[in-house]
């Protein structure tokens, strides 16, 4: 696949320039093209949030054989753990990764959330990519989701030899829900409680802020930010 040549401005104009059906077609086309090139080495990262289950459903329209991985942590809410088990039962081709490493501080999420995410999320993601032989990973990242997500591309190569495909980059939050409702996709029950962006329980709160990710890491320097899987190297450090 060619690395995305569109500028940030061109991408932004497409966010409001394309309608819902055009975006769905574009997303399917991106996944189809990548799957033709990478085959079994194309793998979907599934965080069990609304964007991930939309991307997972899109990928399954391209091929039922496409595999995925879930990175879970000891701090996931009970509802997410239950939903994860249901999803894995529906789709046995979803492989679960986690870390049993001990933490230097049981409340590391308060004292050093970046390190906590590195140990519990980023390292298992690296392991998933290595063990599953991933050449192209597919994510549910969207450029309208928050302050840290405005500068991504639909196709990126942040790590050499590892392509990252963000097929719903241009979708609005409303369009994700539109897709999920129209296709009867199962979603994490926490959304019914008012959450808009989901993660580990100590770092996820209900928020009415216009910023969709404002409820993440409230009270820390990471507020509204990222766990690191989209910002740290995924192939460099072998552990
Ligand atoms: S989201 Fe919070 S609890 Fe989960 S790994 Fe990151 S800092 Fe730790």
Coordinates of C-alpha atoms and ligand atoms in Angstrom, one line a residue:
X1 CA 0.0 0.0 0.0
X2 CA 1.1 3.5 -0.6
X3 CA 1.7 5.6 2.5
X4 CA -1.0 8.3 2.7
X5 CA -0.1 11.4 0.8
X6 CA -3.0 13.5 1.8
X7 CA -2.2 16.6 4.0
X8 CA -3.8 17.2 7.3
X9 CA -5.9 19.9 5.7
X10 CA -7.1 17.6 3.0
X11 CA -8.0 14.9 5.6
X12 CA -9.9 17.5 7.6
X13 CA -11.9 18.6 4.6
X14 CA -12.9 14.9 4.0
X15 CA -14.2 14.6 7.6
X16 CA -17.1 16.8 6.7
X17 CA -17.0 16.5 3.0
X18 CA -17.8 12.8 2.8
X19 CA -21.2 11.4 3.9
X20 CA -21.7 8.4 6.1
X21 CA -22.1 5.9 3.2
X22 CA -19.0 7.3 1.4
X23 CA -17.0 6.9 4.6
X24 CA -18.1 3.2 5.0
X25 CA -17.1 2.5 1.4
X26 CA -13.8 4.2 1.9
X27 CA -13.1 2.2 5.1
X28 CA -14.0 -1.1 3.5
X29 CA -11.8 -0.2 0.5
X30 CA -8.8 0.5 2.7
X31 CA -9.2 -2.8 4.6
X32 CA -9.8 -4.7 1.4
X33 CA -6.7 -3.3 -0.3
X34 CA -4.5 -4.0 2.8
X35 CA -5.9 -7.5 3.2
X36 CA -5.0 -8.2 -0.5
X37 CA -1.5 -7.2 0.2
X38 CA -0.9 -8.6 3.7
X39 CA -3.4 -11.5 3.9
X40 CA -3.1 -13.3 7.3
X41 CA -0.5 -10.7 8.4
X42 CA -3.2 -8.1 8.6
X43 CA -4.5 -8.1 12.2
X44 CA -7.2 -5.9 13.9
X45 CA -6.4 -4.4 17.3
X46 CA -9.6 -4.6 19.3
X47 CA -9.9 -2.5 22.5
X48 CA -13.5 -3.5 23.0
X49 CA -14.6 0.1 22.6
X50 CA -17.2 1.3 20.1
X51 CA -14.6 2.2 17.5
X52 CA -12.9 -1.1 17.7
X53 CA -16.0 -3.2 17.4
X54 CA -17.0 -1.0 14.3
X55 CA -13.6 -1.7 12.7
X56 CA -13.8 -5.4 13.6
X57 CA -17.3 -5.6 12.0
X58 CA -16.0 -3.8 8.8
X59 CA -13.0 -6.2 8.6
X60 CA -15.3 -9.2 8.9
X61 CA -17.2 -7.8 5.8
X62 CA -13.9 -8.1 3.9
X63 CA -13.1 -11.6 5.1
X64 CA -14.3 -13.8 7.9
X65 CA -10.8 -15.1 8.3
X66 CA -9.2 -11.8 9.5
X67 CA -7.7 -12.2 12.9
X68 CA -7.6 -9.8 15.8
X69 CA -6.0 -9.3 19.2
X70 CA -7.2 -7.8 22.5
X71 CA -4.9 -6.3 25.1
X72 CA -6.5 -6.5 28.5
X73 CA -5.2 -5.5 32.0
X74 CA -5.9 -6.3 35.6
X75 CA -7.7 -3.0 35.9
X76 CA -10.4 -3.5 33.2
X77 CA -13.9 -3.0 34.5
X78 CA -15.9 -6.1 35.2
X79 CA -18.4 -5.2 32.4
X80 CA -15.5 -5.0 29.9
X81 CA -14.1 -8.3 31.0
X82 CA -17.5 -9.9 30.6
X83 CA -17.9 -8.3 27.2
X84 CA -14.5 -9.5 26.2
X85 CA -15.4 -13.1 27.0
X86 CA -18.6 -12.8 25.0
X87 CA -16.6 -11.4 22.0
X88 CA -14.0 -14.1 22.1
X89 CA -16.7 -16.7 22.3
X90 CA -18.3 -15.2 19.2
X91 CA -14.9 -14.8 17.4
X92 CA -12.3 -17.4 18.5
X93 CA -9.9 -15.7 16.1
X94 CA -9.5 -12.9 18.6
X95 CA -6.4 -13.6 20.7
X96 CA -6.1 -12.0 24.2
X97 CA -2.8 -10.6 25.5
X98 CA -2.0 -9.2 29.0
X99 CA 0.9 -8.7 31.4
X100 CA 1.3 -10.4 34.7
X101 CA 4.4 -8.3 35.5
X102 CA 4.5 -6.9 39.0
X103 CA 4.1 -3.1 39.3
X104 CA 6.6 -1.0 41.4
X105 CA 3.5 0.6 43.1
X106 CA 0.0 -0.9 43.3
X107 CA -1.4 2.6 42.5
X108 CA 1.1 3.2 39.7
X109 CA -1.9 4.5 37.6
X110 CA -1.9 7.5 40.0
X111 CA 1.8 8.0 40.5
X112 CA 3.2 7.2 37.1
X113 CA 0.4 6.4 34.6
X114 CA 2.7 6.5 31.6
X115 CA 4.8 3.7 33.1
X116 CA 1.6 1.8 34.1
X117 CA 0.4 1.9 30.5
X118 CA 3.8 1.0 29.2
X119 CA 3.9 -2.2 31.4
X120 CA 0.2 -3.2 31.1
X121 CA -0.7 -2.1 27.6
X122 CA 2.2 -1.2 25.3
X123 CA 4.4 -4.2 26.1
X124 CA 1.6 -6.8 25.5
X125 CA 0.8 -4.9 22.3
X126 CA 4.4 -5.4 21.1
X127 CA 4.1 -9.1 22.1
X128 CA 0.9 -9.4 20.1
X129 CA 2.5 -7.9 17.0
X130 CA 5.5 -10.1 17.3
X131 CA 3.8 -13.4 18.1
X132 CA 1.0 -13.0 15.5
X133 CA 3.5 -12.1 12.8
X134 CA 1.7 -8.8 12.1
X135 CA 2.7 -6.8 9.0
X136 CA -0.3 -4.4 9.1
X137 CA -2.3 -3.7 12.2
X138 CA -5.7 -2.1 11.9
X139 CA -7.0 0.3 14.6
X140 CA -10.1 2.3 15.4
X141 CA -8.3 5.6 15.8
X142 CA -10.3 8.6 14.7
X143 CA -9.1 12.2 14.1
X144 CA -12.1 13.9 15.7
X145 CA -11.7 11.9 19.0
X146 CA -9.6 14.4 21.0
X147 CA -6.7 16.7 21.2
X148 CA -4.1 14.0 20.8
X149 CA -5.6 12.4 17.7
X150 CA -5.7 15.2 15.2
X151 CA -2.4 14.5 13.3
X152 CA -2.7 10.9 12.1
X153 CA -3.1 9.4 8.6
X154 CA -5.2 6.6 7.3
X155 CA -2.1 4.6 6.4
X156 CA 1.1 5.1 8.4
X157 CA 4.4 3.5 9.0
X158 CA 5.6 4.7 12.4
X159 CA 7.6 1.6 13.0
X160 CA 9.7 0.3 10.1
X161 CA 8.2 -2.8 8.6
X162 CA 4.9 -2.4 10.4
X163 CA 2.1 -0.7 8.6
X164 CA -0.7 0.8 10.6
X165 CA -4.1 1.2 9.0
X166 CA -6.7 3.6 10.6
X167 CA -9.7 2.9 8.3
X168 CA -12.2 5.0 10.3
X169 CA -9.9 7.9 10.8
X170 CA -12.4 10.3 9.2
X171 CA -15.5 9.1 11.0
X172 CA -17.4 11.3 13.5
X173 CA -18.5 9.8 16.8
X174 CA -22.1 9.9 15.6
X175 CA -21.2 8.0 12.5
X176 CA -19.7 5.2 14.6
X177 CA -22.9 4.8 16.5
X178 CA -24.9 5.0 13.2
X179 CA -22.8 2.1 11.8
X180 CA -23.2 0.0 15.0
X181 CA -26.9 0.6 15.2
X182 CA -27.6 -0.1 11.5
X183 CA -25.6 -3.3 11.7
X184 CA -26.8 -4.5 15.1
X185 CA -23.3 -4.8 16.4
X186 CA -22.8 -5.8 20.1
X187 CA -21.3 -3.0 22.2
X188 CA -19.7 -2.8 25.6
X189 CA -22.6 -2.3 28.2
X190 CA -20.7 0.6 29.9
X191 CA -21.8 2.9 27.1
X192 CA -25.4 2.6 28.5
X193 CA -24.1 4.1 31.7
X194 CA -22.9 7.3 30.0
X195 CA -19.2 6.6 29.2
X196 CA -18.0 7.8 25.8
X197 CA -14.4 6.5 25.9
X198 CA -13.4 3.3 27.7
X199 CA -10.3 2.1 29.4
X200 CA -9.1 0.8 32.8
X201 CA -11.5 1.6 35.7
X202 CA -9.1 3.8 37.7
X203 CA -8.5 6.0 34.6
X204 CA -11.9 6.2 33.0
X205 CA -14.8 8.5 34.1
X206 CA -18.0 9.7 32.7
X207 CA -17.6 13.2 31.4
X208 CA -19.9 15.7 29.7
X209 CA -17.0 17.6 28.2
X210 CA -17.2 18.1 24.4
X211 CA -13.9 16.3 24.1
X212 CA -14.8 12.6 23.7
X213 CA -11.7 11.4 25.6
X214 CA -11.9 14.0 28.4
X215 CA -12.9 11.3 30.9
X216 CA -9.6 9.5 30.5
X217 CA -6.8 9.9 33.1
X218 CA -8.6 12.8 34.9
X219 CA -6.4 14.5 37.4
X220 CA -3.1 13.4 35.8
X221 CA -0.8 14.8 33.1
X222 CA -2.3 12.2 30.7
X223 CA -5.8 13.7 31.0
X224 CA -7.6 13.2 27.7
X225 CA -4.5 11.6 26.3
X226 CA -3.1 8.3 25.1
X227 CA -2.0 5.0 26.6
X228 CA 1.0 4.9 24.3
X229 CA 0.2 2.2 21.8
X230 CA -0.3 4.9 19.2
X231 CA 2.7 7.0 20.2
X232 CA 5.5 4.6 21.3
X233 CA 7.6 2.3 19.1
X234 CA 6.0 -1.1 18.8
X235 CA 8.8 -3.0 17.1
X236 CA 12.0 -1.5 18.6
X237 CA 12.2 -2.9 22.1
X238 CA 12.4 -6.7 22.4
X239 CA 11.6 -7.9 25.9
Ligands
LIG1 S1 -5.2 3.0 31.7 FE1 -4.6 3.4 33.9 S2 -4.7 1.4 35.0 FE2 -4.7 1.0 32.7 S3 -2.6 0.6 32.2 FE3 -2.9 2.8 31.9 S4 -2.5 3.9 33.8 FE4 -2.6 1.7 34.2

